[in-house]
CSV table of C-alpha atoms in Angstrom, one decimal:
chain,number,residue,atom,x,y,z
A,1,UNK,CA,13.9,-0.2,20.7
A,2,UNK,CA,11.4,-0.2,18.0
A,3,UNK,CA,9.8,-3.5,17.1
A,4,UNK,CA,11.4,-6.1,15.0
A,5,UNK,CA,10.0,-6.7,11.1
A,6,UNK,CA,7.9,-10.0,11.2
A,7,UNK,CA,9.2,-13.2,9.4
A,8,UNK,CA,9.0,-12.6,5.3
A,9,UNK,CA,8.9,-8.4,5.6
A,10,UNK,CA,9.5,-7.5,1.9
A,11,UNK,CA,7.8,-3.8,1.5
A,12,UNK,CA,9.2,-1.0,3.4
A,13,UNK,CA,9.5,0.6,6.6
A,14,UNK,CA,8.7,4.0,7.6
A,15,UNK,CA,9.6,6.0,10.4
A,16,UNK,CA,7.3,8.5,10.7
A,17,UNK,CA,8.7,11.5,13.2
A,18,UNK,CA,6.9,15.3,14.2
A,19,UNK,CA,9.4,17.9,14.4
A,20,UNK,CA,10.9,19.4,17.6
A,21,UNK,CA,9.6,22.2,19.9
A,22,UNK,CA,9.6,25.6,18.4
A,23,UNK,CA,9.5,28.6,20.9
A,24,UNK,CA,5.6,28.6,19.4
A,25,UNK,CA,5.2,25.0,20.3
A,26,UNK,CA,6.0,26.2,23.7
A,27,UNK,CA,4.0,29.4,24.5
A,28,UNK,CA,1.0,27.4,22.5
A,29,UNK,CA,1.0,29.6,20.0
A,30,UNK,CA,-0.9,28.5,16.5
A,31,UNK,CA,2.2,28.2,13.7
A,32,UNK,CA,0.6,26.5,10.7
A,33,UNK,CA,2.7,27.5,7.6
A,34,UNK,CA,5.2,30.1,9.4
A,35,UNK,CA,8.2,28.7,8.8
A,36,UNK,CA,9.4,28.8,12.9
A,37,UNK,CA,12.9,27.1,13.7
A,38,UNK,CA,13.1,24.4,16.5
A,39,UNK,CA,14.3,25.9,19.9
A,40,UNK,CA,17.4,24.8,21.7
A,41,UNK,CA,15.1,21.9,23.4
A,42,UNK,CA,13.8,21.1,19.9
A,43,UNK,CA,17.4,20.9,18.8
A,44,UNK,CA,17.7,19.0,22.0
A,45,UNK,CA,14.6,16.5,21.2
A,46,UNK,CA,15.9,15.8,17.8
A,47,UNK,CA,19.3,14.9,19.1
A,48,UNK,CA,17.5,12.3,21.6
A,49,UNK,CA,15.3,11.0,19.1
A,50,UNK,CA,18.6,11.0,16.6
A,51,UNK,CA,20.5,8.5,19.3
A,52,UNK,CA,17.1,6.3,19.7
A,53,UNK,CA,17.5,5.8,16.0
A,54,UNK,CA,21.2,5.6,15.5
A,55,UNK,CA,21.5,1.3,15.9
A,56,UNK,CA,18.5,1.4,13.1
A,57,UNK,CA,19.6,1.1,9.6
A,58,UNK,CA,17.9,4.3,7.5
A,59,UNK,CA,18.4,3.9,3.7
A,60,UNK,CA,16.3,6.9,2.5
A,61,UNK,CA,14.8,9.9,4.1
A,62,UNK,CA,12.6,12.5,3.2
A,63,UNK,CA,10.9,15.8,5.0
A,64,UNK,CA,8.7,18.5,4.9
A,65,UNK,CA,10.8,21.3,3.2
A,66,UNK,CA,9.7,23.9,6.4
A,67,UNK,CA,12.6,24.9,8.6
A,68,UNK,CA,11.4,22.7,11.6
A,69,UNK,CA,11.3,19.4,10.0
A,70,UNK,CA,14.2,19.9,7.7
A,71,UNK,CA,16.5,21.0,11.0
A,72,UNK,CA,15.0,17.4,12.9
A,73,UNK,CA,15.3,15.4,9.7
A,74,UNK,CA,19.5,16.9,9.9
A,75,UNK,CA,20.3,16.4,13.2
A,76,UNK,CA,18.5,12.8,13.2
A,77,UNK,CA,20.8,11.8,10.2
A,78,UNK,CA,23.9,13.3,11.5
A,79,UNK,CA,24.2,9.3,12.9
A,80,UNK,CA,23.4,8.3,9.5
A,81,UNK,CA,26.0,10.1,7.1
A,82,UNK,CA,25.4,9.1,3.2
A,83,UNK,CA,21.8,9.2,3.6
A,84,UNK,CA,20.0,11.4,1.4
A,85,UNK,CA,17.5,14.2,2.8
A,86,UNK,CA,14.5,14.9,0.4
A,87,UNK,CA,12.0,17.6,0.5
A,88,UNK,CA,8.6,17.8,-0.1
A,89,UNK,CA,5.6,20.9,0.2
A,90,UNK,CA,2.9,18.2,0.3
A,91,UNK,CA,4.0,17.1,4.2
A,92,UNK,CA,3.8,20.7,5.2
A,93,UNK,CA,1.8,21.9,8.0
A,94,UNK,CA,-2.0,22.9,7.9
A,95,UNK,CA,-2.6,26.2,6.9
A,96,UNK,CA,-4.4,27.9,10.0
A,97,UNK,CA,-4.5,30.9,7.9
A,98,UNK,CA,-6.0,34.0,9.8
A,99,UNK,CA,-5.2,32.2,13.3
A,100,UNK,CA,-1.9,31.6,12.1
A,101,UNK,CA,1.2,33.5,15.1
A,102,UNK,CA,-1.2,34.0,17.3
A,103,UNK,CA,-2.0,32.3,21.0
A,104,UNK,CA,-5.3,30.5,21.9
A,105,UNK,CA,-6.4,33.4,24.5
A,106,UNK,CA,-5.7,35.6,21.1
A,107,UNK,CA,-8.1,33.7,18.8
A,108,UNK,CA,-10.8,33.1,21.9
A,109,UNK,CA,-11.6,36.9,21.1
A,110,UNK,CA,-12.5,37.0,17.6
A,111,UNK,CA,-13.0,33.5,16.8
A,112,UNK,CA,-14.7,31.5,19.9
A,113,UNK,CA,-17.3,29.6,18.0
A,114,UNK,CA,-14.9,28.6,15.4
A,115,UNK,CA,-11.8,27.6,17.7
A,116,UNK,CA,-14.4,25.6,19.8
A,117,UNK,CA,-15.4,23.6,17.0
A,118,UNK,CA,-11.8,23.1,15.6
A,119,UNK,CA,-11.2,21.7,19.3
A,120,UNK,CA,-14.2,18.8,19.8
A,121,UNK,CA,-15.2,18.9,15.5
A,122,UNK,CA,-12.5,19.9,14.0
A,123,UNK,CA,-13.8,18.3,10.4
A,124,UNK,CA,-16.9,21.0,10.2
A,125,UNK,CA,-14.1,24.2,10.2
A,126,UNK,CA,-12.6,26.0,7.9
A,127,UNK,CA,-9.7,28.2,8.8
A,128,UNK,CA,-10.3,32.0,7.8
A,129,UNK,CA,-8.1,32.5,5.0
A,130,UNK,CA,-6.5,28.6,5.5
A,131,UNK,CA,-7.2,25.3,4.9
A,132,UNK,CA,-9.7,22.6,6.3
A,133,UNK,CA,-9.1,18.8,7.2
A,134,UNK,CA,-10.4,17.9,3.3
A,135,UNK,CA,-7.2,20.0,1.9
A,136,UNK,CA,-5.3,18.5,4.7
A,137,UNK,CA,-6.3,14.9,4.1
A,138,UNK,CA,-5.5,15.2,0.2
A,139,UNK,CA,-2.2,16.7,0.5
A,140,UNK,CA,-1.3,14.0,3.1
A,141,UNK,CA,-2.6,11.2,0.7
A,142,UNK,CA,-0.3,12.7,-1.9
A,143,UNK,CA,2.7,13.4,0.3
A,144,UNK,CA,2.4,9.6,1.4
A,145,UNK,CA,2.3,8.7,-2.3
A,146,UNK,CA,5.7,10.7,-3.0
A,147,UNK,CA,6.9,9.2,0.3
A,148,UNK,CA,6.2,5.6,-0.9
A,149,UNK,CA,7.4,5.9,-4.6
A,150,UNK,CA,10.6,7.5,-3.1
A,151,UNK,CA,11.0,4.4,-0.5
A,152,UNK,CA,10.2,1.7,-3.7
A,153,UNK,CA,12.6,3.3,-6.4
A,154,UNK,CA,15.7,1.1,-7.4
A,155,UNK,CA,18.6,2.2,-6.3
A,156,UNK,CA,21.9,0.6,-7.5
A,157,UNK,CA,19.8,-2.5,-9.1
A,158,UNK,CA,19.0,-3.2,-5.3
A,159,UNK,CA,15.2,-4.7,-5.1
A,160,UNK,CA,15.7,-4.9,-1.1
A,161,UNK,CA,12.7,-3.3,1.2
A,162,UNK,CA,14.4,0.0,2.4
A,163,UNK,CA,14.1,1.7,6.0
A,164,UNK,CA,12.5,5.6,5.3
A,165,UNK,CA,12.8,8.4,7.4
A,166,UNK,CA,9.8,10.6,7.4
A,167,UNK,CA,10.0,13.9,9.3
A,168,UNK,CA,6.7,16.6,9.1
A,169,UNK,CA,3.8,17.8,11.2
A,170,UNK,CA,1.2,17.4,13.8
A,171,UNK,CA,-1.8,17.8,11.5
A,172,UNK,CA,-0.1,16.2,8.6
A,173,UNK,CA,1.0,13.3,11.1
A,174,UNK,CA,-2.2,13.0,12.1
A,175,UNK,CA,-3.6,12.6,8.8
A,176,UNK,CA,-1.2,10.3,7.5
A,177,UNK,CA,-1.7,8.2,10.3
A,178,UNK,CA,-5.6,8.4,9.9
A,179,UNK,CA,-5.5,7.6,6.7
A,180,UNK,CA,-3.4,4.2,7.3
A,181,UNK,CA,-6.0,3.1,9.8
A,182,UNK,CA,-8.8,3.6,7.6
A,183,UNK,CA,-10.7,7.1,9.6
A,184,UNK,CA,-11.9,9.8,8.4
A,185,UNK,CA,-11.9,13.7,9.3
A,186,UNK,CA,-13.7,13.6,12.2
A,187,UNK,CA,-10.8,11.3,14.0
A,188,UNK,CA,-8.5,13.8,13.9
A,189,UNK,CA,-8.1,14.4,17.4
A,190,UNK,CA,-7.7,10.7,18.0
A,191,UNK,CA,-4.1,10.0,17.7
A,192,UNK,CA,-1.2,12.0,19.9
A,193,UNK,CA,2.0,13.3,18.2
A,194,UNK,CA,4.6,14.8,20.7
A,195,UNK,CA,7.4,16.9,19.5
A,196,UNK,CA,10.3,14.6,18.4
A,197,UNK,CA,7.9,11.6,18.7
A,198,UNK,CA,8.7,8.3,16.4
A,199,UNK,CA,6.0,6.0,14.9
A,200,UNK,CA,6.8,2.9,12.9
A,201,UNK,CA,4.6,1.5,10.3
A,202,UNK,CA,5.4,-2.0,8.0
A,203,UNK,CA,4.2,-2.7,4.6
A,204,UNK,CA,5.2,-6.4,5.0
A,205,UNK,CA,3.4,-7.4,2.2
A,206,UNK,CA,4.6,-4.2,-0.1
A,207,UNK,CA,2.7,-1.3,-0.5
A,208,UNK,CA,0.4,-2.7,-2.7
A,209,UNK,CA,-1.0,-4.6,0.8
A,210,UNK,CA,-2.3,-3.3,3.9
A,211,UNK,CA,0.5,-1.4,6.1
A,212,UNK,CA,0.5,-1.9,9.6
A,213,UNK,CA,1.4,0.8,12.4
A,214,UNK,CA,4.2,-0.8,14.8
A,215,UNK,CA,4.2,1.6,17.3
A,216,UNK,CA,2.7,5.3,17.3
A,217,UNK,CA,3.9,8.1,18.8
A,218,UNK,CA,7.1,6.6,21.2
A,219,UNK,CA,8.8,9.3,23.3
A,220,UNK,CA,10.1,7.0,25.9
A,221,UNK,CA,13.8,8.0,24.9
A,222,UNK,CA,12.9,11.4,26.4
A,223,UNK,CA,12.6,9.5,29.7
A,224,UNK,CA,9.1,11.1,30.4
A,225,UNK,CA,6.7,8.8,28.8
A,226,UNK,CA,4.0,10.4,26.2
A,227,UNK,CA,5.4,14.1,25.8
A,228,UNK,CA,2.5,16.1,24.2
A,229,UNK,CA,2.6,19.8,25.6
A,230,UNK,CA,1.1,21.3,22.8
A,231,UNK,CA,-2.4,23.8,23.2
A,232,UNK,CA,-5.3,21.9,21.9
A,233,UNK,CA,-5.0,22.9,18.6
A,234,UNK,CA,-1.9,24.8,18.5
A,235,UNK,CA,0.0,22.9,15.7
């Protein structure tokens, strides 16, 4: 189960979840901004992840408006009928530009220097044609905006602290959750994000005070532990 609000919560709660495997997920190929579908085990990963979350109460949701998120974001509310799904482009995925539906052996041959450096300093690169970590980092600090203004809005004349779904990316996961512990670019590679994964974090002092990550990156409903197959970088 995920953990318990503390005594006098009264911001919201978001739970934070990265989309399930894609076929590309799989083979490790790099998908960025192609708009992939989840796989039959993504489908199945959302549908796991969908009865972890079924005895939570979800008030609001949102998603990236890609194909993979939107499908996980669907299946996980199937247990939560009434809730309405909202969309976003600023939780979409980094662009990887050039290196985008290719494999790791693929980019190894014309970009070696560059995919090393996205792998051990991944602030210092700038994808051919795509974005970098900056452009990353400030679409996730806007994304997380829209996310909180959505999760804060009166609805009915009801002033209660609401329960969010969030459902995007890797990269834009990883920022998000950067961002809430206070590092910068060059911790990127610092926090895990499995395919289907759930992360909880509190505002219990509204979201004008500090949030507070409850968990990060639980998978345990898979019955494998941490689940993070993904090729180093391959987002």
């Amino acid at each position: 189960p995920i953990p318990k609000e503390r005594s006098g919560h009264k911001g919201p709660r978001l739970l934070l979840v990265r989309h399930g495997e894609t076929d590309w997920n799989r083979d490790g190929r790099f998908q960025g901004q192609i708009d992939v579908p989840l796989n039959d085990n993504g489908r199945r990963q959302a549908k796991q992840c969908s009865d972890f979350l079924a005895s939570v109460t979800i008030d609001r949701a949102m998603t990236s408006s890609m194909l993979r998120p939107k499908e996980t974001a669907e299946i996980i509310l199937q247990q939560h009928p009434g809730v309405k799904l909202q969309t976003t482009q600023q939780l979409w995925e980094i662009s990887h530009g050039l290196w985008e539906g290719k494999l790791q052996t693929e980019i190894e041959e014309e970009y070696a220097d560059e995919l090393a450096q996205w792998q051990t300093h991944p602030h210092t690169v700038q994808m051919p044609e795509g974005e970098n970590l900056d452009d990353v980092w400030r679409r996730a600090k806007d994304g997380w905006q829209e996310v909180l203004t959505a999760a804060t809005a009166e609805e009915d004349g009801s002033t209660e602290p609401v329960v969010m779904l969030v459902v995007a990316h890797d990269a834009i996961n990883k920022a998000l959750l950067c961002q809430l512990v206070g590092w910068g670019t060059e911790e990127f590679w610092k926090f895990k994000q499995g395919n289907g994964a759930v992360s909880v974090i509190d505002y219990p002092n509204g979201i004008d005070g500090k949030p507070i990550l409850q968990s990060m990156n639980i998978t345990t409903f898979f019955g494998a532990g941490v689940l993070d197959k993904t090729a180093a970088g391959a987002l």
